[in-house]
Structure formats: C-alpha cells, structure tokens
Tab-separated table of C-alpha atoms in Angstrom:
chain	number	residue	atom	x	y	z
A	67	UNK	CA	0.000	0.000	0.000
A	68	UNK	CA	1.243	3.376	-0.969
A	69	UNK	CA	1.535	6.390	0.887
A	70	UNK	CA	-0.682	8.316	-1.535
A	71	UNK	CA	-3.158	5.260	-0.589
A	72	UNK	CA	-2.798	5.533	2.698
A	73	UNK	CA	-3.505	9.587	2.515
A	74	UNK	CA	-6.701	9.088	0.269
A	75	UNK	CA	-8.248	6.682	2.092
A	76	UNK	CA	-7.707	8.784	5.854
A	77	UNK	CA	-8.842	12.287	4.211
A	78	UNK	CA	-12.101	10.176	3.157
A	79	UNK	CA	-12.497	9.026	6.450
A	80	UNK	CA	-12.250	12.202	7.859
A	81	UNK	CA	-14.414	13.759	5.292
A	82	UNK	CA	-17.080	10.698	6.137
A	83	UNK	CA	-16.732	11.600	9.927
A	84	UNK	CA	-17.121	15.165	9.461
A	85	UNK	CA	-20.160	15.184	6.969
A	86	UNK	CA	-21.776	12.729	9.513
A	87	UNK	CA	-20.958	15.361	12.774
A	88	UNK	CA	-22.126	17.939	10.619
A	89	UNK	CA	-24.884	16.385	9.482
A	90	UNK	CA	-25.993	15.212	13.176
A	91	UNK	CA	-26.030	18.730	14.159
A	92	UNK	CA	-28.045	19.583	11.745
A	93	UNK	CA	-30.472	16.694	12.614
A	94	UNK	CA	-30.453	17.746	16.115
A	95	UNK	CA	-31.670	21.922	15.258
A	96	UNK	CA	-34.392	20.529	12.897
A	97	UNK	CA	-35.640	18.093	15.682
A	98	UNK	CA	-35.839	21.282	17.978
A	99	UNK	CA	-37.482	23.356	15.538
A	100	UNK	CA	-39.928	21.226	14.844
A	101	UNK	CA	-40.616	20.056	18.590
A	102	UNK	CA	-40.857	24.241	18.949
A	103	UNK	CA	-43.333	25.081	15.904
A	104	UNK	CA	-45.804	21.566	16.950
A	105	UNK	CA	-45.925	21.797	20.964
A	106	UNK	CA	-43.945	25.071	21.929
A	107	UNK	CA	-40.774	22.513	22.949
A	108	UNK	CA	-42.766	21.692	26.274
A	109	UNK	CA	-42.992	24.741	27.856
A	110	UNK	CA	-46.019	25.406	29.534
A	111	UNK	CA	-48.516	27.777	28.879
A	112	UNK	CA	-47.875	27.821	25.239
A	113	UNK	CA	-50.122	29.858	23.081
A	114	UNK	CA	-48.000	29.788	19.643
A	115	UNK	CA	-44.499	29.547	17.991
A	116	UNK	CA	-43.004	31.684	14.958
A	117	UNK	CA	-39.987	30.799	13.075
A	118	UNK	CA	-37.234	33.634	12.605
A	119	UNK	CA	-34.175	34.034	11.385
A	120	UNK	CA	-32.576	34.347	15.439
A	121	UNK	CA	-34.495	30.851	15.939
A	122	UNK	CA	-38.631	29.763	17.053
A	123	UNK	CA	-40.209	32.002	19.250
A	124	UNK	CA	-42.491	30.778	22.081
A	125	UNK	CA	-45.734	32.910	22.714
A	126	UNK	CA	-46.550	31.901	26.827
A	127	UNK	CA	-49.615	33.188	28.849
A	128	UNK	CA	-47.937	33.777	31.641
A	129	UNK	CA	-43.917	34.145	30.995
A	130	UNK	CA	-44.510	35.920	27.239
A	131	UNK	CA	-42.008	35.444	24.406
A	132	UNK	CA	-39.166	33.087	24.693
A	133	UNK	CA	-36.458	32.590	21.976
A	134	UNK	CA	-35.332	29.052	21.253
A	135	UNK	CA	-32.037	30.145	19.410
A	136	UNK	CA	-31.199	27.516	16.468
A	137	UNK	CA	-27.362	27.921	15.672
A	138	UNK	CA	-26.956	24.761	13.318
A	139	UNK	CA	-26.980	25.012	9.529
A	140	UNK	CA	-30.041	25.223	7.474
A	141	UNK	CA	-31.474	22.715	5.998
A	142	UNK	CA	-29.913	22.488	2.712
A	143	UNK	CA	-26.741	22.188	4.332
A	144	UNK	CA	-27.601	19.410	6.589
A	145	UNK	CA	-28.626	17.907	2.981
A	146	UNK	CA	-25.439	18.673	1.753
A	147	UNK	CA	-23.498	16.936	4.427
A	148	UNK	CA	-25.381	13.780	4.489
A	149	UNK	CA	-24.630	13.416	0.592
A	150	UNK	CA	-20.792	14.068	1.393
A	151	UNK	CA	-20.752	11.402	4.465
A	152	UNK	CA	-22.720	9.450	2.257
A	153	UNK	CA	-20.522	9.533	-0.606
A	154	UNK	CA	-16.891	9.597	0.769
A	155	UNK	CA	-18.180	6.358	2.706
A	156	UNK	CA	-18.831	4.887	-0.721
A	157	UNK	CA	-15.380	5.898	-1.630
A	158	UNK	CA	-13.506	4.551	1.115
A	159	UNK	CA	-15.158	0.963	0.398
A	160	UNK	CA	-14.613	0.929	-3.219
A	161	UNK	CA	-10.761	2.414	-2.507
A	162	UNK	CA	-10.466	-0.484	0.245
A	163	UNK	CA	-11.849	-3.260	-1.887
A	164	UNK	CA	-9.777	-2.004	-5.093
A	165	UNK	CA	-7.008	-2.379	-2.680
A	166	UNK	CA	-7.731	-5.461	-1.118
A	167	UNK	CA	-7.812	-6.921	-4.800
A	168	UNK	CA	-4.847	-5.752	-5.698
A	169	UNK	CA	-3.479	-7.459	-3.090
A	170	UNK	CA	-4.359	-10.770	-4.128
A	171	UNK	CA	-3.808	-10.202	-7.524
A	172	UNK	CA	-0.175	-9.590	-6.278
A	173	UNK	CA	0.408	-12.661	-4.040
C-alpha cells in the first residue's frame, strides 16, 4: 500500500466523519425546531411559535415570548453533508476493496 493510498483513504475518512458530525447537528436543530413550531418545545402555557431568522419564538400566557435560538446550519446544508458522508463512505469501500484486490492479484 502506498503512501498516496494511505492519505486518500484517511482524508475520506475524515471527510465521512465530518459530513456525519455535521450532518448530526443539523439533525439535532431541525428536531428542535420542529418540537418548537408543533408543541412550543414543552414549555407550559404555550399559546404559539413563529420561526425567525434568530431561531422559534415561544408565545406563553404567563412568561410571554421566549427565543429558542437555532445555531446549526439550514437545511440544505444538513442535505449537503449527508450526501458528502454518504458519498466519501462509498469511496472509502470501493478504494479499500480495489485495494484489497490488488493485493491478491499480487500474491
């Protein structure tokens, strides 16, 4: 196995684990703003939710507006990084079976 092998197949592992972290985030803020626009994300005395750029605002009876801040990316980003995770995953197989082949075809 070469070193340039060796180098591909980490940087697509990386890549993979990074596009899934990513993508988990992402998961995570579209969980909460959904949980926020259906039930108000449990808080009681909820009388309605808006979405905003800063994040889902709560409308309460008795507290009045609370901001659920989302920081993770939008959606099409979360997209994005589940195709890359996705794909360099496909990569690193194909890369490690070429490889493995090789190998027999050498021995």
């Amino acid at each position: 196995m070469s070193r340039a092998q060796t180098l591909a197949a980490a940087l697509l592992a990386v890549l993979m684990l990074a596009g899934v972290a990513f993508a988990g985030w992402g998961l995570h803020d579209l969980a909460r703003a959904r949980g926020c626009l259906e039930n108000g994300a449990g808080v009681s005395g909820w009388t309605g939710t808006t979405m905003t750029d800063a994040g889902c605002l709560i409308e309460t009876e008795p507290q009045g507006t609370i901001l659920l801040a989302l920081y993770g990316p939008d959606f099409g980003t979360t997209l994005l990084a589940m195709a890359v995770a996705v794909g360099s995953a496909v990569l690193l197989v194909v890369q490690l079976a070429q490889r493995r082949r090789d190998r027999k075809i050498a021995a």
